[in-house]
Amino acid sequence: MADDRTPLLASSPGEEQQQHIHSYVTTIENQQDDVIQKTVTSKVQTTWRSWRSDSYVRSIVMLAVFFIVFTGLEIALLKLNLPAVGPEDEDALKFPQNLKELRRLNEILSKYIDNHFINVYVTYFATYIYLQSFSVPGSMWLSILGGALFNFWLTLFTVSICSALGSTVAYLISGSLGSVAVVRLIGDRIAKWNEQLVNHKQHMLNYMIVLRIAPLPPNWTINLGAPHLEVPLGAFFWGTFIGELAAAKTPGGTDYFIH
C-alpha cells in the first residue's frame, strides 16, 4: 500500500538539477548586475569629483578666473555687437543701476532697435545670463528695460529662460570648481536653508517654483547652495523657469514689463 505522504508528482532528478542550474545562473546574473551598477556609479562619481576643487585657494582662484573671463566677454559683446553710438552716448552703454540710467539707456537703444533688432536682442539675452550667473546687481533694471524695448510676451519668455540658464551656470560652478569656496563662505546660510528644504524633498520642483516666486532665501543663496543640498538639476532649472513665468503673473510682477 502506498504511503499517503508520498507526493503524487515527484520531481525527477533531471528537473531538480535544472532548477539548481537556473537558480545558480540567476544568482550570478544578479551579482553581475550589481557589479556593473556599482562600476557605473563609481565612474560617474569619480568624474563629478574630478571637476570639484579640493583646495580653498584653488577654488577662490577659479571663481575669480571665471568672473574675469566672462566679464571680459561681456564687455567685448557690449562694445562690438551693439550699434555705434555718438560720443555723447557712449557712457550710457552700461548696466543700469537706477531709474535715471535706465531711462537714458532705453532712449539710446530705442533709436537703433528697428534697424538692429538682432544685435540689441542678443546683447540683452547674453547680458541677462551674465548678471544671473554671477549675481551681479542689475537684473531687475534689465527686466524693466526689456519691457520698454520688446513686447510683453517676448520679454516674459526671455527673462524666464535667461534666469533659468544663468542660475544653472551658477549652480554648475558652485557644485564643481567653486565648491570649497562656496561652502566655506556661505556654508551657514546653506545649512539654514537646508532646515527648510528637507521637508520638501518629495516635491522639489514645486518647492523651487515657490522659491522663485517668493525668494526666501535670496536667489543667489538658492543658486549657489542647491548643488550642495542635492537639489536635482532638472528640478532646479525648470523650477526657476516656471517660477519666473509665474512671478510675472502675480500682482506687481507685470510691473517689470510695462513700457
PDB file of C-alpha atoms in Angstrom:
ATOM      1  CA  MET A   1       0.000   0.000   0.000  1.00  0.00           C
ATOM      2  CA  ALA A   2       1.466   3.351  -0.989  1.00  0.00           C
ATOM      3  CA  ASP A   3       2.468   5.794   1.735  1.00  0.00           C
ATOM      4  CA  ASP A   4      -0.041   8.706   1.885  1.00  0.00           C
ATOM      5  CA  ARG A   5       2.798  11.127   2.471  1.00  0.00           C
ATOM      6  CA  THR A   6       4.427  10.358  -0.875  1.00  0.00           C
ATOM      7  CA  PRO A   7       3.831  13.213  -3.356  1.00  0.00           C
ATOM      8  CA  LEU A   8       1.719  12.334  -6.327  1.00  0.00           C
ATOM      9  CA  LEU A   9       4.039  14.169  -8.785  1.00  0.00           C
ATOM     10  CA  ALA A  10       7.564  13.813  -7.560  1.00  0.00           C
ATOM     11  CA  SER A  11      10.283  15.827  -9.331  1.00  0.00           C
ATOM     12  CA  SER A  12      12.698  13.794 -11.346  1.00  0.00           C
ATOM     13  CA  PRO A  13      16.444  14.133 -10.707  1.00  0.00           C
ATOM     14  CA  GLY A  14      16.821  15.889 -14.067  1.00  0.00           C
ATOM     15  CA  GLU A  15      14.265  18.553 -13.214  1.00  0.00           C
ATOM     16  CA  GLU A  16      15.851  19.212  -9.822  1.00  0.00           C
ATOM     17  CA  GLN A  17      19.230  19.629 -11.482  1.00  0.00           C
ATOM     18  CA  GLN A  18      17.778  22.108 -13.992  1.00  0.00           C
ATOM     19  CA  GLN A  19      16.191  24.088 -11.146  1.00  0.00           C
ATOM     20  CA  HIS A  20      19.529  24.253  -9.333  1.00  0.00           C
ATOM     21  CA  ILE A  21      21.282  25.377 -12.505  1.00  0.00           C
ATOM     22  CA  HIS A  22      18.624  28.064 -13.172  1.00  0.00           C
ATOM     23  CA  SER A  23      18.886  29.322  -9.597  1.00  0.00           C
ATOM     24  CA  TYR A  24      22.676  29.467  -9.841  1.00  0.00           C
ATOM     25  CA  VAL A  25      22.602  31.346 -13.156  1.00  0.00           C
ATOM     26  CA  THR A  26      20.075  33.847 -11.789  1.00  0.00           C
ATOM     27  CA  THR A  27      22.286  34.497  -8.778  1.00  0.00           C
ATOM     28  CA  ILE A  28      25.337  35.051 -10.979  1.00  0.00           C
ATOM     29  CA  GLU A  29      23.390  37.456 -13.246  1.00  0.00           C
ATOM     30  CA  ASN A  30      22.190  39.466 -10.243  1.00  0.00           C
ATOM     31  CA  GLN A  31      25.722  39.687  -8.915  1.00  0.00           C
ATOM     32  CA  GLN A  32      26.967  40.852 -12.305  1.00  0.00           C
ATOM     33  CA  ASP A  33      24.248  43.497 -12.475  1.00  0.00           C
ATOM     34  CA  ASP A  34      25.268  44.751  -9.026  1.00  0.00           C
ATOM     35  CA  VAL A  35      28.905  44.935 -10.077  1.00  0.00           C
ATOM     36  CA  ILE A  36      28.045  46.806 -13.289  1.00  0.00           C
ATOM     37  CA  GLN A  37      25.794  49.244 -11.405  1.00  0.00           C
ATOM     38  CA  LYS A  38      28.472  49.909  -8.781  1.00  0.00           C
ATOM     39  CA  THR A  39      31.098  50.374 -11.506  1.00  0.00           C
ATOM     40  CA  VAL A  40      28.939  52.878 -13.423  1.00  0.00           C
ATOM     41  CA  THR A  41      28.059  54.758 -10.241  1.00  0.00           C
ATOM     42  CA  SER A  42      31.708  54.855  -9.221  1.00  0.00           C
ATOM     43  CA  LYS A  43      32.745  56.221 -12.626  1.00  0.00           C
ATOM     44  CA  VAL A  44      30.053  58.911 -12.539  1.00  0.00           C
ATOM     45  CA  GLN A  45      31.022  59.938  -9.020  1.00  0.00           C
ATOM     46  CA  THR A  46      34.720  59.930  -9.934  1.00  0.00           C
ATOM     47  CA  THR A  47      34.034  62.096 -12.999  1.00  0.00           C
ATOM     48  CA  TRP A  48      31.981  64.539 -10.912  1.00  0.00           C
ATOM     49  CA  ARG A  49      34.661  64.694  -8.196  1.00  0.00           C
ATOM     50  CA  SER A  50      37.335  65.337 -10.809  1.00  0.00           C
ATOM     51  CA  TRP A  51      35.675  68.685 -11.511  1.00  0.00           C
ATOM     52  CA  ARG A  52      35.491  69.598  -7.838  1.00  0.00           C
ATOM     53  CA  SER A  53      38.190  71.643  -6.170  1.00  0.00           C
ATOM     54  CA  ASP A  54      39.964  70.199  -3.137  1.00  0.00           C
ATOM     55  CA  SER A  55      41.673  73.451  -2.194  1.00  0.00           C
ATOM     56  CA  TYR A  56      40.119  76.648  -0.858  1.00  0.00           C
ATOM     57  CA  VAL A  57      42.733  78.813  -2.578  1.00  0.00           C
ATOM     58  CA  ARG A  58      42.322  76.992  -5.899  1.00  0.00           C
ATOM     59  CA  SER A  59      38.558  77.304  -5.578  1.00  0.00           C
ATOM     60  CA  ILE A  60      38.762  81.064  -4.980  1.00  0.00           C
ATOM     61  CA  VAL A  61      41.178  81.473  -7.891  1.00  0.00           C
ATOM     62  CA  MET A  62      38.911  79.530 -10.252  1.00  0.00           C
ATOM     63  CA  LEU A  63      35.898  81.630  -9.257  1.00  0.00           C
ATOM     64  CA  ALA A  64      37.911  84.796  -9.911  1.00  0.00           C
ATOM     65  CA  VAL A  65      39.114  83.460 -13.270  1.00  0.00           C
ATOM     66  CA  PHE A  66      35.568  82.583 -14.332  1.00  0.00           C
ATOM     67  CA  PHE A  67      34.317  86.011 -13.336  1.00  0.00           C
ATOM     68  CA  ILE A  68      37.145  87.876 -15.095  1.00  0.00           C
ATOM     69  CA  VAL A  69      36.823  85.838 -18.308  1.00  0.00           C
ATOM     70  CA  PHE A  70      33.042  86.187 -18.545  1.00  0.00           C
ATOM     71  CA  THR A  71      33.220  89.868 -17.643  1.00  0.00           C
ATOM     72  CA  GLY A  72      35.729  90.398 -20.432  1.00  0.00           C
ATOM     73  CA  LEU A  73      33.457  88.598 -22.885  1.00  0.00           C
ATOM     74  CA  GLU A  74      30.502  90.682 -21.745  1.00  0.00           C
ATOM     75  CA  ILE A  75      32.408  93.947 -22.207  1.00  0.00           C
ATOM     76  CA  ALA A  76      33.530  92.823 -25.659  1.00  0.00           C
ATOM     77  CA  LEU A  77      29.928  91.989 -26.557  1.00  0.00           C
ATOM     78  CA  LEU A  78      28.732  95.420 -25.459  1.00  0.00           C
ATOM     79  CA  LYS A  79      31.468  97.121 -27.468  1.00  0.00           C
ATOM     80  CA  LEU A  80      31.321  95.027 -30.625  1.00  0.00           C
ATOM     81  CA  ASN A  81      27.736  93.860 -31.011  1.00  0.00           C
ATOM     82  CA  LEU A  82      25.757  96.993 -30.224  1.00  0.00           C
ATOM     83  CA  PRO A  83      25.365  99.633 -32.965  1.00  0.00           C
ATOM     84  CA  ALA A  84      27.827 102.502 -32.935  1.00  0.00           C
ATOM     85  CA  VAL A  85      26.618 105.497 -30.930  1.00  0.00           C
ATOM     86  CA  GLY A  86      27.740 109.073 -30.675  1.00  0.00           C
ATOM     87  CA  PRO A  87      30.499 110.059 -28.234  1.00  0.00           C
ATOM     88  CA  GLU A  88      27.934 111.779 -26.010  1.00  0.00           C
ATOM     89  CA  ASP A  89      26.047 108.490 -25.526  1.00  0.00           C
ATOM     90  CA  GLU A  90      28.913 106.033 -25.059  1.00  0.00           C
ATOM     91  CA  ASP A  91      28.975 106.423 -21.285  1.00  0.00           C
ATOM     92  CA  ALA A  92      25.334 105.289 -21.128  1.00  0.00           C
ATOM     93  CA  LEU A  93      26.111 101.820 -22.544  1.00  0.00           C
ATOM     94  CA  LYS A  94      26.495 100.095 -19.186  1.00  0.00           C
ATOM     95  CA  PHE A  95      24.451  98.088 -16.687  1.00  0.00           C
ATOM     96  CA  PRO A  96      21.770 100.450 -15.348  1.00  0.00           C
ATOM     97  CA  GLN A  97      21.836 100.810 -11.565  1.00  0.00           C
ATOM     98  CA  ASN A  98      18.996 103.292 -11.137  1.00  0.00           C
ATOM     99  CA  LEU A  99      15.947 104.618 -12.962  1.00  0.00           C
ATOM    100  CA  LYS A 100      17.798 107.593 -14.467  1.00  0.00           C
ATOM    101  CA  GLU A 101      20.432 105.385 -16.096  1.00  0.00           C
ATOM    102  CA  LEU A 102      17.718 103.008 -17.249  1.00  0.00           C
ATOM    103  CA  ARG A 103      15.756 105.755 -18.997  1.00  0.00           C
ATOM    104  CA  ARG A 104      18.832 107.051 -20.762  1.00  0.00           C
ATOM    105  CA  LEU A 105      19.832 103.585 -21.949  1.00  0.00           C
ATOM    106  CA  ASN A 106      16.288 102.983 -23.192  1.00  0.00           C
ATOM    107  CA  GLU A 107      16.346 106.242 -25.161  1.00  0.00           C
ATOM    108  CA  ILE A 108      19.583 105.251 -26.891  1.00  0.00           C
ATOM    109  CA  LEU A 109      18.651 101.647 -27.709  1.00  0.00           C
ATOM    110  CA  SER A 110      15.152 102.608 -28.880  1.00  0.00           C
ATOM    111  CA  LYS A 111      16.740 104.610 -31.697  1.00  0.00           C
ATOM    112  CA  TYR A 112      18.545 101.564 -33.053  1.00  0.00           C
ATOM    113  CA  ILE A 113      16.262  98.634 -32.308  1.00  0.00           C
ATOM    114  CA  ASP A 114      14.222  98.878 -35.514  1.00  0.00           C
ATOM    115  CA  ASN A 115      17.312  98.559 -37.726  1.00  0.00           C
ATOM    116  CA  HIS A 116      19.449  96.455 -35.364  1.00  0.00           C
ATOM    117  CA  PHE A 117      16.943  94.267 -33.537  1.00  0.00           C
ATOM    118  CA  ILE A 118      19.096  91.096 -33.568  1.00  0.00           C
ATOM    119  CA  ASN A 119      22.147  92.924 -32.198  1.00  0.00           C
ATOM    120  CA  VAL A 120      20.168  94.521 -29.382  1.00  0.00           C
ATOM    121  CA  TYR A 121      18.294  91.325 -28.509  1.00  0.00           C
ATOM    122  CA  VAL A 122      21.402  89.088 -28.484  1.00  0.00           C
ATOM    123  CA  THR A 123      23.227  91.600 -26.280  1.00  0.00           C
ATOM    124  CA  TYR A 124      20.245  91.786 -23.931  1.00  0.00           C
ATOM    125  CA  PHE A 125      19.963  87.979 -23.786  1.00  0.00           C
ATOM    126  CA  ALA A 126      23.662  87.389 -23.058  1.00  0.00           C
ATOM    127  CA  THR A 127      23.864  90.238 -20.556  1.00  0.00           C
ATOM    128  CA  TYR A 128      20.938  88.905 -18.553  1.00  0.00           C
ATOM    129  CA  ILE A 129      22.550  85.462 -18.340  1.00  0.00           C
ATOM    130  CA  TYR A 130      25.820  87.068 -17.230  1.00  0.00           C
ATOM    131  CA  LEU A 131      24.127  89.027 -14.439  1.00  0.00           C
ATOM    132  CA  GLN A 132      22.283  85.937 -13.207  1.00  0.00           C
ATOM    133  CA  SER A 133      25.347  83.694 -13.402  1.00  0.00           C
ATOM    134  CA  PHE A 134      27.442  85.863 -11.086  1.00  0.00           C
ATOM    135  CA  SER A 135      24.675  87.544  -9.070  1.00  0.00           C
ATOM    136  CA  VAL A 136      25.687  90.961 -10.400  1.00  0.00           C
ATOM    137  CA  PRO A 137      23.122  93.647  -9.421  1.00  0.00           C
ATOM    138  CA  GLY A 138      21.032  94.927 -12.315  1.00  0.00           C
ATOM    139  CA  SER A 139      18.678  92.086 -13.290  1.00  0.00           C
ATOM    140  CA  MET A 140      15.619  93.995 -12.106  1.00  0.00           C
ATOM    141  CA  TRP A 141      16.510  97.061 -14.163  1.00  0.00           C
ATOM    142  CA  LEU A 142      17.253  94.878 -17.161  1.00  0.00           C
ATOM    143  CA  SER A 143      13.808  93.282 -16.832  1.00  0.00           C
ATOM    144  CA  ILE A 144      12.212  96.720 -16.911  1.00  0.00           C
ATOM    145  CA  LEU A 145      14.355  97.682 -19.908  1.00  0.00           C
ATOM    146  CA  GLY A 146      13.150  94.573 -21.730  1.00  0.00           C
ATOM    147  CA  GLY A 147       9.556  95.688 -21.298  1.00  0.00           C
ATOM    148  CA  ALA A 148      10.435  99.030 -22.827  1.00  0.00           C
ATOM    149  CA  LEU A 149      12.349  97.586 -25.786  1.00  0.00           C
ATOM    150  CA  PHE A 150      10.328  94.464 -26.640  1.00  0.00           C
ATOM    151  CA  ASN A 151       6.733  93.307 -26.406  1.00  0.00           C
ATOM    152  CA  PHE A 152       5.442  91.748 -23.190  1.00  0.00           C
ATOM    153  CA  TRP A 153       5.464  88.086 -24.254  1.00  0.00           C
ATOM    154  CA  LEU A 154       8.950  88.181 -25.744  1.00  0.00           C
ATOM    155  CA  THR A 155      10.262  89.881 -22.616  1.00  0.00           C
ATOM    156  CA  LEU A 156       8.487  87.392 -20.365  1.00  0.00           C
ATOM    157  CA  PHE A 157       9.996  84.408 -22.183  1.00  0.00           C
ATOM    158  CA  THR A 158      13.447  85.994 -22.418  1.00  0.00           C
ATOM    159  CA  VAL A 159      13.626  86.935 -18.743  1.00  0.00           C
ATOM    160  CA  SER A 160      12.414  83.474 -17.686  1.00  0.00           C
ATOM    161  CA  ILE A 161      14.786  81.457 -19.870  1.00  0.00           C
ATOM    162  CA  CYS A 162      17.754  83.723 -19.124  1.00  0.00           C
ATOM    163  CA  SER A 163      17.081  83.473 -15.397  1.00  0.00           C
ATOM    164  CA  ALA A 164      16.980  79.678 -15.670  1.00  0.00           C
ATOM    165  CA  LEU A 165      20.156  79.492 -17.784  1.00  0.00           C
ATOM    166  CA  GLY A 166      22.100  81.978 -15.672  1.00  0.00           C
ATOM    167  CA  SER A 167      21.058  80.294 -12.431  1.00  0.00           C
ATOM    168  CA  THR A 168      22.105  76.944 -13.876  1.00  0.00           C
ATOM    169  CA  VAL A 169      25.561  78.322 -14.703  1.00  0.00           C
ATOM    170  CA  ALA A 170      25.879  79.461 -11.075  1.00  0.00           C
ATOM    171  CA  TYR A 171      24.665  76.022  -9.926  1.00  0.00           C
ATOM    172  CA  LEU A 172      27.290  74.216 -12.011  1.00  0.00           C
ATOM    173  CA  ILE A 173      30.168  76.483 -10.997  1.00  0.00           C
ATOM    174  CA  SER A 174      29.218  76.258  -7.325  1.00  0.00           C
ATOM    175  CA  GLY A 175      28.955  72.478  -7.453  1.00  0.00           C
ATOM    176  CA  SER A 176      32.273  71.956  -9.245  1.00  0.00           C
ATOM    177  CA  LEU A 177      35.314  74.205  -9.306  1.00  0.00           C
ATOM    178  CA  GLY A 178      33.968  76.705  -6.771  1.00  0.00           C
ATOM    179  CA  SER A 179      32.615  74.156  -4.302  1.00  0.00           C
ATOM    180  CA  VAL A 180      35.149  74.574  -1.469  1.00  0.00           C
ATOM    181  CA  ALA A 181      34.992  78.373  -1.511  1.00  0.00           C
ATOM    182  CA  VAL A 182      31.190  78.426  -1.600  1.00  0.00           C
ATOM    183  CA  VAL A 183      30.831  76.037   1.329  1.00  0.00           C
ATOM    184  CA  ARG A 184      33.369  77.928   3.428  1.00  0.00           C
ATOM    185  CA  LEU A 185      31.993  81.389   2.649  1.00  0.00           C
ATOM    186  CA  ILE A 186      28.237  80.775   2.869  1.00  0.00           C
ATOM    187  CA  GLY A 187      28.053  77.351   4.492  1.00  0.00           C
ATOM    188  CA  ASP A 188      25.995  78.700   7.402  1.00  0.00           C
ATOM    189  CA  ARG A 189      23.381  80.112   5.002  1.00  0.00           C
ATOM    190  CA  ILE A 190      23.229  76.815   3.121  1.00  0.00           C
ATOM    191  CA  ALA A 191      22.799  74.875   6.370  1.00  0.00           C
ATOM    192  CA  LYS A 192      19.998  77.210   7.475  1.00  0.00           C
ATOM    193  CA  TRP A 193      18.200  76.768   4.150  1.00  0.00           C
ATOM    194  CA  ASN A 194      18.585  73.005   4.441  1.00  0.00           C
ATOM    195  CA  GLU A 195      16.394  73.077   7.556  1.00  0.00           C
ATOM    196  CA  GLN A 196      13.504  74.126   5.299  1.00  0.00           C
ATOM    197  CA  LEU A 197      14.486  72.111   2.251  1.00  0.00           C
ATOM    198  CA  VAL A 198      14.490  68.701   3.963  1.00  0.00           C
ATOM    199  CA  ASN A 199      10.713  68.956   4.335  1.00  0.00           C
ATOM    200  CA  HIS A 200      10.221  69.313   0.569  1.00  0.00           C
ATOM    201  CA  LYS A 201      12.476  66.593  -0.863  1.00  0.00           C
ATOM    202  CA  GLN A 202       9.494  64.729  -2.342  1.00  0.00           C
ATOM    203  CA  HIS A 203       8.139  67.815  -4.137  1.00  0.00           C
ATOM    204  CA  MET A 204      11.329  69.561  -5.189  1.00  0.00           C
ATOM    205  CA  LEU A 205      10.006  71.015  -8.466  1.00  0.00           C
ATOM    206  CA  ASN A 206       7.002  72.613  -6.750  1.00  0.00           C
ATOM    207  CA  TYR A 207       9.237  73.886  -3.965  1.00  0.00           C
ATOM    208  CA  MET A 208      11.645  75.510  -6.435  1.00  0.00           C
ATOM    209  CA  ILE A 209       8.768  77.215  -8.235  1.00  0.00           C
ATOM    210  CA  VAL A 210       7.518  78.705  -4.970  1.00  0.00           C
ATOM    211  CA  LEU A 211      11.027  79.845  -4.043  1.00  0.00           C
ATOM    212  CA  ARG A 212      11.366  81.752  -7.321  1.00  0.00           C
ATOM    213  CA  ILE A 213       8.045  83.490  -6.754  1.00  0.00           C
ATOM    214  CA  ALA A 214       8.866  84.342  -3.126  1.00  0.00           C
ATOM    215  CA  PRO A 215      12.678  84.134  -2.885  1.00  0.00           C
ATOM    216  CA  LEU A 216      13.284  83.214   0.749  1.00  0.00           C
ATOM    217  CA  PRO A 217      16.226  82.588   0.928  1.00  0.00           C
ATOM    218  CA  PRO A 218      17.557  85.046  -1.700  1.00  0.00           C
ATOM    219  CA  ASN A 219      18.076  83.806  -5.242  1.00  0.00           C
ATOM    220  CA  TRP A 220      21.872  83.906  -5.038  1.00  0.00           C
ATOM    221  CA  THR A 221      21.781  81.623  -1.988  1.00  0.00           C
ATOM    222  CA  ILE A 222      19.496  79.214  -3.854  1.00  0.00           C
ATOM    223  CA  ASN A 223      21.736  79.205  -6.938  1.00  0.00           C
ATOM    224  CA  LEU A 224      24.943  78.570  -5.018  1.00  0.00           C
ATOM    225  CA  GLY A 225      23.558  76.304  -2.307  1.00  0.00           C
ATOM    226  CA  ALA A 226      21.351  73.979  -4.374  1.00  0.00           C
ATOM    227  CA  PRO A 227      24.111  71.653  -5.680  1.00  0.00           C
ATOM    228  CA  HIS A 228      25.411  71.137  -2.134  1.00  0.00           C
ATOM    229  CA  LEU A 229      21.975  70.053  -0.888  1.00  0.00           C
ATOM    230  CA  GLU A 230      21.399  67.528  -3.690  1.00  0.00           C
ATOM    231  CA  VAL A 231      18.729  69.546  -5.467  1.00  0.00           C
ATOM    232  CA  PRO A 232      18.313  67.805  -8.875  1.00  0.00           C
ATOM    233  CA  LEU A 233      19.482  69.931 -11.783  1.00  0.00           C
ATOM    234  CA  GLY A 234      16.262  69.278 -13.739  1.00  0.00           C
ATOM    235  CA  ALA A 235      14.018  70.423 -10.894  1.00  0.00           C
ATOM    236  CA  PHE A 236      16.318  73.413 -10.352  1.00  0.00           C
ATOM    237  CA  PHE A 237      16.220  74.552 -13.994  1.00  0.00           C
ATOM    238  CA  TRP A 238      12.511  74.036 -14.646  1.00  0.00           C
ATOM    239  CA  GLY A 239      11.533  75.326 -11.216  1.00  0.00           C
ATOM    240  CA  THR A 240      13.397  78.539 -11.998  1.00  0.00           C
ATOM    241  CA  PHE A 241      11.918  78.873 -15.477  1.00  0.00           C
ATOM    242  CA  ILE A 242       8.319  78.218 -14.405  1.00  0.00           C
ATOM    243  CA  GLY A 243       8.744  80.263 -11.243  1.00  0.00           C
ATOM    244  CA  GLU A 244       9.851  83.306 -13.234  1.00  0.00           C
ATOM    245  CA  LEU A 245       6.870  82.908 -15.553  1.00  0.00           C
ATOM    246  CA  ALA A 246       4.529  82.652 -12.581  1.00  0.00           C
ATOM    247  CA  ALA A 247       6.146  85.599 -10.794  1.00  0.00           C
ATOM    248  CA  ALA A 248       5.327  87.879 -13.731  1.00  0.00           C
ATOM    249  CA  LYS A 249       1.644  86.943 -13.426  1.00  0.00           C
ATOM    250  CA  THR A 250       1.420  87.687  -9.713  1.00  0.00           C
ATOM    251  CA  PRO A 251       0.251  91.136  -8.507  1.00  0.00           C
ATOM    252  CA  GLY A 252       3.096  93.540  -9.116  1.00  0.00           C
ATOM    253  CA  GLY A 253       5.107  91.105 -11.207  1.00  0.00           C
ATOM    254  CA  THR A 254       3.970  92.537 -14.537  1.00  0.00           C
ATOM    255  CA  ASP A 255       5.268  95.962 -13.471  1.00  0.00           C
ATOM    256  CA  TYR A 256       8.713  94.830 -14.652  1.00  0.00           C
ATOM    257  CA  PHE A 257       7.464  94.599 -18.233  1.00  0.00           C
ATOM    258  CA  ILE A 258       5.337  97.740 -18.511  1.00  0.00           C
ATOM    259  CA  HIS A 259       6.558 100.178 -21.136  1.00  0.00           C
TER     260      HIS A 259
END
